[in-house]
Short mmCIF file of N, CA and C and ligand atoms in Angstrom, two decimals:
data_model
loop_
_atom_site.label_atom_id
_atom_site.label_comp_id
_atom_site.label_asym_id
_atom_site.label_seq_id
_atom_site.Cartn_x
_atom_site.Cartn_y
_atom_site.Cartn_z
N MET A 1350 -2.16 27.37 3.37
CA MET A 1350 -2.19 26.70 1.92
C MET A 1350 -1.11 27.16 1.02
N ASN A 1351 -0.62 26.10 0.58
CA ASN A 1351 0.43 26.37 -0.35
C ASN A 1351 0.29 25.57 -1.63
N PRO A 1352 -0.06 26.36 -2.85
CA PRO A 1352 -0.55 25.44 -3.92
C PRO A 1352 0.58 24.70 -4.71
N LEU A 1353 0.34 23.69 -5.19
CA LEU A 1353 1.38 22.98 -6.01
C LEU A 1353 2.10 23.82 -7.01
N ASN A 1354 3.45 23.82 -6.93
CA ASN A 1354 4.11 24.65 -7.96
C ASN A 1354 5.27 24.02 -8.49
N LEU A 1355 6.08 24.50 -9.40
CA LEU A 1355 7.49 23.83 -9.86
C LEU A 1355 8.61 24.35 -9.21
N HIS A 1356 8.46 25.08 -8.19
CA HIS A 1356 9.77 25.77 -7.51
C HIS A 1356 9.98 24.93 -6.14
N ASP A 1357 8.97 24.67 -5.65
CA ASP A 1357 9.32 23.96 -4.18
C ASP A 1357 9.35 22.59 -4.27
N SER A 1358 9.75 22.01 -3.08
CA SER A 1358 9.82 20.52 -3.09
C SER A 1358 8.83 19.94 -2.05
N TYR A 1359 8.39 18.76 -2.39
CA TYR A 1359 7.27 18.26 -1.67
C TYR A 1359 7.61 16.95 -1.22
N PRO A 1360 6.96 16.43 -0.01
CA PRO A 1360 7.33 15.08 0.51
C PRO A 1360 6.84 13.95 -0.51
N CYS A 1361 7.73 12.98 -0.54
CA CYS A 1361 7.58 12.05 -1.75
C CYS A 1361 6.24 11.35 -1.31
N PRO A 1362 5.10 11.08 -2.05
CA PRO A 1362 4.02 10.32 -1.85
C PRO A 1362 4.03 8.74 -1.73
N VAL A 1363 5.13 8.33 -2.42
CA VAL A 1363 5.37 6.98 -2.39
C VAL A 1363 6.22 6.38 -1.42
N CYS A 1364 7.39 6.86 -0.99
CA CYS A 1364 8.17 6.29 0.04
C CYS A 1364 8.08 7.20 1.36
N ARG A 1365 7.29 8.43 1.29
CA ARG A 1365 7.12 9.07 2.50
C ARG A 1365 8.42 9.44 3.18
N ILE A 1366 9.63 9.29 2.71
CA ILE A 1366 10.89 9.57 3.26
C ILE A 1366 11.45 10.79 2.39
N GLY A 1367 11.66 10.53 1.29
CA GLY A 1367 12.34 11.55 0.56
C GLY A 1367 11.57 12.90 0.18
N ASN A 1368 12.22 13.65 -0.64
CA ASN A 1368 11.61 14.91 -1.08
C ASN A 1368 11.45 14.84 -2.64
N THR A 1369 10.35 15.16 -3.36
CA THR A 1369 10.34 15.23 -4.61
C THR A 1369 10.71 16.74 -4.96
N THR A 1370 11.68 16.90 -5.81
CA THR A 1370 12.14 18.23 -6.35
C THR A 1370 11.96 18.28 -7.87
N PRO A 1371 11.66 19.67 -8.32
CA PRO A 1371 11.24 19.71 -9.72
C PRO A 1371 12.45 19.26 -10.56
N LEU A 1372 12.18 18.72 -11.67
CA LEU A 1372 13.27 18.43 -12.72
C LEU A 1372 13.20 19.87 -13.57
N PRO A 1373 14.62 20.43 -13.80
CA PRO A 1373 14.61 21.61 -14.68
C PRO A 1373 14.04 21.48 -16.02
N LEU A 1374 13.40 22.20 -16.61
CA LEU A 1374 12.70 22.34 -17.82
C LEU A 1374 11.68 21.43 -18.14
N MET A 1375 11.15 20.78 -17.17
CA MET A 1375 10.22 19.70 -17.40
C MET A 1375 9.01 19.90 -16.36
N ASP A 1376 7.84 19.60 -16.71
CA ASP A 1376 6.70 19.49 -15.87
C ASP A 1376 6.72 18.20 -15.17
N ALA A 1377 7.97 18.04 -14.40
CA ALA A 1377 8.07 16.73 -13.76
C ALA A 1377 8.76 16.90 -12.31
N MET A 1378 8.75 16.07 -11.41
CA MET A 1378 9.65 15.95 -10.16
C MET A 1378 10.07 14.57 -9.93
N ALA A 1379 11.10 14.66 -9.32
CA ALA A 1379 11.74 13.33 -8.78
C ALA A 1379 12.03 13.13 -7.55
N CYS A 1380 11.83 12.11 -6.92
CA CYS A 1380 12.20 11.90 -5.56
C CYS A 1380 13.61 11.66 -5.19
N ASP A 1381 14.37 12.34 -4.38
CA ASP A 1381 15.62 12.15 -3.94
C ASP A 1381 16.01 10.91 -3.13
N PHE A 1382 15.12 10.15 -2.79
CA PHE A 1382 15.24 9.05 -2.02
C PHE A 1382 15.01 7.77 -2.89
N CYS A 1383 13.64 7.58 -3.42
CA CYS A 1383 13.56 6.41 -3.99
C CYS A 1383 13.52 6.57 -5.64
N SER A 1384 13.74 7.80 -6.18
CA SER A 1384 13.97 7.95 -7.50
C SER A 1384 12.83 7.83 -8.30
N GLN A 1385 11.67 7.84 -7.63
CA GLN A 1385 10.30 7.77 -8.71
C GLN A 1385 10.20 9.08 -9.28
N ILE A 1386 9.69 9.18 -10.53
CA ILE A 1386 9.44 10.30 -11.46
C ILE A 1386 8.01 10.55 -11.48
N PHE A 1387 7.80 11.85 -11.23
CA PHE A 1387 6.34 12.11 -11.37
C PHE A 1387 6.01 13.29 -12.35
N THR A 1388 4.88 13.11 -13.10
CA THR A 1388 4.65 14.33 -13.94
C THR A 1388 3.49 15.26 -13.19
N VAL A 1389 3.61 16.51 -13.41
CA VAL A 1389 3.02 17.42 -12.49
C VAL A 1389 1.80 18.06 -13.42
N ASP A 1390 0.57 18.29 -12.88
CA ASP A 1390 -0.31 18.88 -13.53
C ASP A 1390 -0.80 20.00 -12.73
N LEU A 1391 -0.21 21.23 -12.92
CA LEU A 1391 -0.54 22.37 -11.94
C LEU A 1391 -1.86 22.75 -12.06
N GLU A 1392 -2.70 22.52 -13.27
CA GLU A 1392 -4.10 23.01 -13.34
C GLU A 1392 -4.76 22.19 -12.19
N LYS A 1393 -4.79 20.88 -12.24
CA LYS A 1393 -5.39 19.85 -11.49
C LYS A 1393 -4.81 19.89 -10.02
N GLN A 1394 -3.72 20.30 -9.92
CA GLN A 1394 -3.02 20.16 -8.72
C GLN A 1394 -2.76 18.78 -8.28
N GLN A 1395 -2.28 18.09 -9.23
CA GLN A 1395 -2.02 16.71 -9.07
C GLN A 1395 -0.77 16.06 -9.80
N ILE A 1396 -0.18 15.12 -9.21
CA ILE A 1396 1.08 14.58 -9.75
C ILE A 1396 0.68 13.17 -10.09
N LYS A 1397 1.34 12.56 -11.05
CA LYS A 1397 1.04 11.33 -11.62
C LYS A 1397 2.28 10.52 -11.71
N MET A 1398 2.28 9.17 -11.46
CA MET A 1398 3.53 8.37 -11.44
C MET A 1398 3.13 7.58 -12.72
N PRO A 1399 4.14 7.87 -13.84
CA PRO A 1399 3.59 7.28 -14.99
C PRO A 1399 4.43 5.99 -15.15
N ALA A 1400 5.21 5.49 -14.07
CA ALA A 1400 6.02 4.25 -14.24
C ALA A 1400 5.17 3.00 -14.18
N ARG A 1401 3.92 3.25 -13.97
CA ARG A 1401 3.03 2.06 -13.79
C ARG A 1401 1.89 2.35 -14.64
N GLN A 1402 0.99 1.21 -15.08
CA GLN A 1402 -0.08 1.25 -15.71
C GLN A 1402 -1.23 0.65 -15.09
N PRO A 1403 -2.55 1.11 -14.99
CA PRO A 1403 -2.83 2.65 -15.12
C PRO A 1403 -1.87 3.34 -14.14
N PRO A 1404 -1.64 4.68 -14.49
CA PRO A 1404 -0.83 5.53 -13.45
C PRO A 1404 -1.41 5.66 -12.15
N LEU A 1405 -0.71 5.96 -11.11
CA LEU A 1405 -1.14 6.28 -9.90
C LEU A 1405 -1.02 7.85 -9.77
N LEU A 1406 -2.09 8.39 -9.20
CA LEU A 1406 -2.23 9.94 -9.05
C LEU A 1406 -2.34 10.44 -7.54
N TRP A 1407 -1.88 11.30 -7.21
CA TRP A 1407 -2.12 11.86 -6.00
C TRP A 1407 -2.59 13.44 -6.28
N ASN A 1408 -3.43 13.88 -5.24
CA ASN A 1408 -3.91 15.23 -5.28
C ASN A 1408 -3.25 16.08 -4.21
N TRP A 1409 -2.89 17.33 -4.59
CA TRP A 1409 -2.16 18.01 -3.46
C TRP A 1409 -3.35 18.96 -2.78
N ASN A 1410 -3.54 18.90 -1.62
CA ASN A 1410 -4.71 19.73 -1.08
C ASN A 1410 -4.08 21.03 -0.28
N GLY A 1411 -2.74 21.41 -0.57
CA GLY A 1411 -2.31 22.48 0.08
C GLY A 1411 -1.49 22.40 1.18
N LYS A 1412 -1.57 21.06 1.66
CA LYS A 1412 -0.81 20.91 2.85
C LYS A 1412 -0.07 19.45 2.74
N HIS A 1413 -0.72 18.47 2.24
CA HIS A 1413 -0.36 17.17 1.81
C HIS A 1413 -1.07 16.31 0.81
N TRP A 1414 -0.34 15.27 0.38
CA TRP A 1414 -0.94 14.41 -0.76
C TRP A 1414 -2.19 13.78 -0.12
N GLN A 1415 -3.31 13.79 -0.95
CA GLN A 1415 -4.32 12.82 -0.75
C GLN A 1415 -4.04 11.39 -1.24
N ASP A 1416 -4.93 10.62 -0.88
CA ASP A 1416 -4.67 9.03 -1.04
C ASP A 1416 -4.52 9.07 -2.54
N ALA A 1417 -3.62 7.80 -2.73
CA ALA A 1417 -3.23 7.42 -4.08
C ALA A 1417 -4.56 7.02 -4.80
N GLN A 1418 -4.71 7.30 -6.17
CA GLN A 1418 -5.76 6.72 -6.90
C GLN A 1418 -5.32 6.17 -8.42
N LEU A 1419 -5.93 5.18 -8.51
CA LEU A 1419 -5.46 4.71 -9.95
C LEU A 1419 -6.29 5.75 -10.94
N GLU A 1420 -5.58 6.02 -12.07
CA GLU A 1420 -6.34 6.69 -13.05
C GLU A 1420 -7.40 6.09 -13.56
N GLY A 1421 -8.58 6.73 -13.44
CA GLY A 1421 -9.75 5.80 -14.01
C GLY A 1421 -10.41 4.63 -13.14
N VAL A 1422 -9.93 4.70 -12.08
CA VAL A 1422 -10.46 3.56 -11.05
C VAL A 1422 -10.89 4.24 -9.69
N GLU A 1423 -11.97 3.82 -9.20
CA GLU A 1423 -12.30 4.26 -7.94
C GLU A 1423 -12.04 3.18 -6.91
N LEU A 1424 -11.30 3.33 -5.73
CA LEU A 1424 -11.17 2.09 -5.14
C LEU A 1424 -12.20 2.42 -3.98
N GLY A 1425 -13.23 1.61 -3.99
CA GLY A 1425 -14.28 1.99 -2.89
C GLY A 1425 -14.47 0.82 -1.80
N TRP A 1426 -15.46 1.00 -1.10
CA TRP A 1426 -15.62 0.01 -0.04
C TRP A 1426 -15.77 -1.41 -0.61
N GLY A 1427 -16.36 -1.49 -1.83
CA GLY A 1427 -16.43 -2.74 -2.27
C GLY A 1427 -15.28 -3.73 -2.28
N TYR A 1428 -14.28 -2.95 -2.71
CA TYR A 1428 -12.83 -3.77 -2.63
C TYR A 1428 -12.44 -4.10 -1.33
N ILE A 1429 -12.61 -3.06 -0.26
CA ILE A 1429 -12.20 -3.26 0.99
C ILE A 1429 -12.94 -4.38 1.66
N LEU A 1430 -14.35 -4.47 1.50
CA LEU A 1430 -15.03 -5.61 2.10
C LEU A 1430 -14.59 -6.93 1.40
N ALA A 1431 -14.33 -6.90 0.02
CA ALA A 1431 -13.84 -8.05 -0.54
C ALA A 1431 -12.54 -8.48 0.00
N ALA A 1432 -11.77 -7.67 0.27
CA ALA A 1432 -10.33 -8.13 0.85
C ALA A 1432 -10.57 -8.49 2.23
N ILE A 1433 -11.45 -7.79 2.90
CA ILE A 1433 -11.48 -8.35 4.47
C ILE A 1433 -12.43 -9.93 4.30
N ALA A 1434 -13.30 -10.04 3.32
CA ALA A 1434 -13.81 -11.20 3.34
C ALA A 1434 -13.06 -12.53 2.78
N LEU A 1435 -12.01 -12.02 1.88
CA LEU A 1435 -11.11 -13.00 1.49
C LEU A 1435 -10.16 -13.54 2.63
N VAL A 1436 -9.90 -12.46 3.70
CA VAL A 1436 -9.14 -13.10 4.62
C VAL A 1436 -9.76 -13.81 5.63
N ILE A 1437 -10.96 -13.38 5.97
CA ILE A 1437 -11.89 -13.60 7.12
C ILE A 1437 -12.59 -15.11 6.79
N LEU A 1438 -13.01 -15.14 5.59
CA LEU A 1438 -13.86 -16.26 5.31
C LEU A 1438 -13.22 -17.83 5.25
N PRO A 1439 -12.22 -17.89 4.68
CA PRO A 1439 -11.79 -19.44 4.69
C PRO A 1439 -11.50 -19.79 5.95
N PRO A 1440 -10.72 -19.12 6.85
CA PRO A 1440 -10.49 -19.59 8.20
C PRO A 1440 -11.88 -19.75 9.07
N THR A 1441 -12.69 -19.00 8.73
CA THR A 1441 -14.10 -18.96 9.42
C THR A 1441 -14.68 -20.34 9.21
N LEU A 1442 -14.68 -20.65 7.72
CA LEU A 1442 -15.25 -21.78 7.32
C LEU A 1442 -14.72 -23.07 7.95
N ILE A 1443 -13.50 -23.01 7.96
CA ILE A 1443 -12.70 -24.16 8.55
C ILE A 1443 -12.93 -24.19 10.08
N GLY A 1444 -12.95 -23.20 10.74
CA GLY A 1444 -13.23 -23.16 12.21
C GLY A 1444 -14.67 -23.74 12.29
N LEU A 1445 -15.66 -23.35 11.47
CA LEU A 1445 -17.03 -23.93 11.55
C LEU A 1445 -17.08 -25.39 11.55
N VAL A 1446 -16.27 -25.83 10.49
CA VAL A 1446 -16.27 -27.24 10.43
C VAL A 1446 -15.62 -27.87 11.64
N ILE A 1447 -14.56 -27.42 12.18
CA ILE A 1447 -13.81 -27.91 13.49
C ILE A 1447 -15.07 -27.74 14.62
N TRP A 1448 -15.92 -26.86 14.65
CA TRP A 1448 -16.64 -26.59 15.57
C TRP A 1448 -17.85 -27.67 15.55
N ILE A 1449 -18.46 -27.96 14.24
CA ILE A 1449 -19.30 -28.88 14.07
C ILE A 1449 -18.98 -30.34 14.49
N HIS A 1450 -17.55 -30.65 13.80
CA HIS A 1450 -17.14 -32.05 13.83
C HIS A 1450 -15.76 -31.93 14.63
N PRO A 1451 -15.55 -31.45 15.84
CA PRO A 1451 -14.41 -31.39 16.62
C PRO A 1451 -13.58 -32.63 16.39
N PRO A 1452 -12.33 -32.45 15.95
CA PRO A 1452 -11.64 -33.55 15.91
C PRO A 1452 -11.11 -34.17 17.14
N VAL A 1453 -11.24 -35.56 17.35
CA VAL A 1453 -10.96 -36.38 18.66
C VAL A 1453 -9.42 -36.15 19.06
N ALA A 1454 -9.45 -35.57 20.19
CA ALA A 1454 -7.96 -35.35 20.66
C ALA A 1454 -7.22 -36.72 20.62
N HIS A 1455 -6.00 -36.62 20.37
CA HIS A 1455 -4.92 -37.55 20.53
C HIS A 1455 -5.15 -38.68 19.61
N THR A 1456 -5.92 -38.30 18.34
CA THR A 1456 -5.85 -39.18 17.30
C THR A 1456 -4.84 -38.68 16.30
N PRO A 1457 -4.24 -39.43 15.40
CA PRO A 1457 -3.21 -38.86 14.42
C PRO A 1457 -3.80 -37.73 13.63
N LEU A 1458 -3.07 -36.61 13.63
CA LEU A 1458 -3.29 -35.51 12.75
C LEU A 1458 -4.55 -34.61 13.40
N PHE A 1459 -4.78 -34.88 14.66
CA PHE A 1459 -6.14 -34.12 15.31
C PHE A 1459 -5.72 -32.60 15.18
N TRP A 1460 -4.55 -32.23 15.22
CA TRP A 1460 -4.07 -30.85 15.17
C TRP A 1460 -4.30 -30.15 13.72
N LEU A 1461 -4.35 -31.11 12.86
CA LEU A 1461 -4.35 -30.54 11.45
C LEU A 1461 -5.19 -29.38 11.13
N PRO A 1462 -6.72 -29.63 11.57
CA PRO A 1462 -7.49 -28.61 11.27
C PRO A 1462 -7.08 -27.25 11.78
N TYR A 1463 -6.67 -27.29 13.00
CA TYR A 1463 -6.33 -25.73 13.50
C TYR A 1463 -5.24 -25.31 12.87
N VAL A 1464 -4.17 -26.03 12.46
CA VAL A 1464 -3.14 -25.57 11.79
C VAL A 1464 -3.52 -24.97 10.48
N TRP A 1465 -4.39 -25.78 9.66
CA TRP A 1465 -4.91 -25.58 8.39
C TRP A 1465 -5.56 -24.14 8.36
N ALA A 1466 -6.54 -23.97 9.55
CA ALA A 1466 -7.21 -22.65 9.86
C ALA A 1466 -6.28 -21.53 9.93
N GLY A 1467 -5.23 -21.65 10.59
CA GLY A 1467 -4.07 -20.67 10.81
C GLY A 1467 -3.48 -20.30 9.57
N LEU A 1468 -3.09 -21.35 8.84
CA LEU A 1468 -2.45 -21.12 7.63
C LEU A 1468 -3.25 -20.61 6.36
N GLY A 1469 -4.49 -20.97 6.59
CA GLY A 1469 -5.29 -20.26 5.68
C GLY A 1469 -5.55 -18.70 5.85
N PHE A 1470 -5.58 -18.50 7.11
CA PHE A 1470 -5.87 -16.91 7.41
C PHE A 1470 -4.45 -16.41 7.12
N LEU A 1471 -3.14 -16.87 7.34
CA LEU A 1471 -2.05 -16.08 7.13
C LEU A 1471 -1.76 -15.95 5.59
N ALA A 1472 -2.12 -17.17 4.61
CA ALA A 1472 -1.93 -17.04 3.42
C ALA A 1472 -2.72 -15.99 2.72
N HIS A 1473 -4.07 -15.96 3.14
CA HIS A 1473 -4.85 -14.76 2.42
C HIS A 1473 -4.50 -13.58 2.96
N LEU A 1474 -4.19 -13.48 4.35
CA LEU A 1474 -3.79 -11.90 4.57
C LEU A 1474 -2.42 -11.64 3.74
N GLY A 1475 -1.58 -12.63 3.57
CA GLY A 1475 -0.34 -12.33 2.77
C GLY A 1475 -0.60 -12.01 1.20
N ILE A 1476 -1.70 -12.62 0.69
CA ILE A 1476 -2.21 -12.08 -0.51
C ILE A 1476 -2.53 -10.63 -0.69
N ILE A 1477 -3.47 -10.05 0.39
CA ILE A 1477 -3.98 -8.93 0.43
C ILE A 1477 -2.78 -7.83 0.55
N VAL A 1478 -1.76 -8.41 1.69
CA VAL A 1478 -0.56 -7.20 1.83
C VAL A 1478 0.21 -7.14 0.63
N TRP A 1479 0.45 -8.19 -0.17
CA TRP A 1479 1.25 -8.10 -1.33
C TRP A 1479 0.49 -7.39 -2.48
N LEU A 1480 -0.87 -7.65 -2.59
CA LEU A 1480 -1.68 -6.73 -3.55
C LEU A 1480 -1.56 -5.22 -3.21
N VAL A 1481 -1.49 -4.82 -1.81
CA VAL A 1481 -1.48 -3.45 -1.46
C VAL A 1481 -0.22 -2.94 -1.99
N ILE A 1482 0.76 -3.66 -1.58
CA ILE A 1482 2.24 -3.19 -1.72
C ILE A 1482 2.36 -2.92 -3.31
N GLU A 1483 1.75 -3.82 -4.03
CA GLU A 1483 2.02 -4.02 -5.55
C GLU A 1483 1.21 -2.86 -6.08
N PHE A 1484 0.15 -2.49 -5.44
CA PHE A 1484 -0.94 -1.43 -6.03
C PHE A 1484 0.06 -0.02 -5.67
N TYR A 1485 0.30 0.14 -4.52
CA TYR A 1485 1.11 1.49 -4.20
C TYR A 1485 2.55 1.59 -4.79
N GLN A 1486 3.08 0.40 -5.23
CA GLN A 1486 4.61 0.32 -5.46
C GLN A 1486 5.34 0.88 -4.40
N PHE A 1487 5.03 0.49 -3.12
CA PHE A 1487 5.80 0.92 -2.10
C PHE A 1487 7.17 0.50 -2.11
N PRO A 1488 8.16 1.31 -2.01
CA PRO A 1488 9.39 0.64 -2.18
C PRO A 1488 9.98 0.09 -0.87
N LEU A 1489 9.45 -1.32 -0.41
CA LEU A 1489 9.56 -1.82 0.80
C LEU A 1489 11.05 -2.01 1.39
N ARG A 1490 11.92 -2.41 0.07
CA ARG A 1490 13.27 -2.81 0.65
C ARG A 1490 14.17 -1.36 1.01
N LEU A 1491 13.85 -0.17 0.25
CA LEU A 1491 14.25 1.16 0.58
C LEU A 1491 13.89 1.52 2.09
N TRP A 1492 12.46 1.24 2.16
CA TRP A 1492 11.93 1.80 3.43
C TRP A 1492 12.60 1.14 4.47
N PHE A 1493 12.94 -0.15 4.43
CA PHE A 1493 13.54 -1.00 5.60
C PHE A 1493 15.02 -0.61 5.72
N ARG A 1494 15.73 -0.01 4.55
CA ARG A 1494 16.99 0.41 4.65
C ARG A 1494 17.08 1.56 5.25
N SER A 1495 16.01 2.42 5.17
CA SER A 1495 16.07 3.77 5.84
C SER A 1495 15.63 3.85 7.23
N LEU A 1496 14.92 2.66 7.72
CA LEU A 1496 14.73 2.62 9.06
C LEU A 1496 15.34 3.20 10.08
N PRO A 1497 16.66 3.01 10.30
CA PRO A 1497 17.59 3.58 11.34
C PRO A 1497 17.51 5.11 11.35
N GLN A 1498 17.57 5.74 9.89
CA GLN A 1498 17.54 6.97 9.74
C GLN A 1498 16.21 7.73 10.15
N GLN A 1499 15.03 7.00 9.75
CA GLN A 1499 13.96 7.51 10.51
C GLN A 1499 13.68 7.54 11.93
N LEU A 1500 14.33 6.56 12.47
CA LEU A 1500 14.27 6.35 13.84
C LEU A 1500 14.91 7.44 14.49
N ARG A 1501 16.23 7.83 13.97
CA ARG A 1501 17.01 8.67 14.54
C ARG A 1501 16.36 10.19 14.44
N GLN A 1502 15.52 10.45 13.40
CA GLN A 1502 14.90 11.62 13.36
C GLN A 1502 13.65 11.88 14.14
N ARG A 1503 13.28 10.86 14.92
CA ARG A 1503 12.17 10.86 15.83
C ARG A 1503 12.46 11.27 17.16
ZN1 ZN B 1720 10.24 8.78 -2.77
#
């Protein structure tokens, strides 16, 4: 167990690649890789990313950061179920229609419902992935750029 303090460096909870090191004379830390700045609450053993509203929080449990939270927002199962429903439902509905009224093969556009179901699935999945990336402010571009470096370390 190693309580959060302003002398050590910690793995960055945003990019998970860099280290956050304390900024001199401030209750704050900055990542040496993605340059995110965090404010530190030693009493709550918590850091906050003020760059976005509402701020994202991480709790230090002595070994690693616990899942990001939006300040004042609980991300519960309701959201996860809603996300799954959004991805699964539309293609399922289209699939059901195809199943009830199968398109006659070799007629013009008989493939369209199948492609439509696939596109519906991909589009909704894309929305969820984009929301998650947006929510965590995950620096996707930096992460891809650091891939060779990460692979070499393994
Ligand atoms: Zn970082």
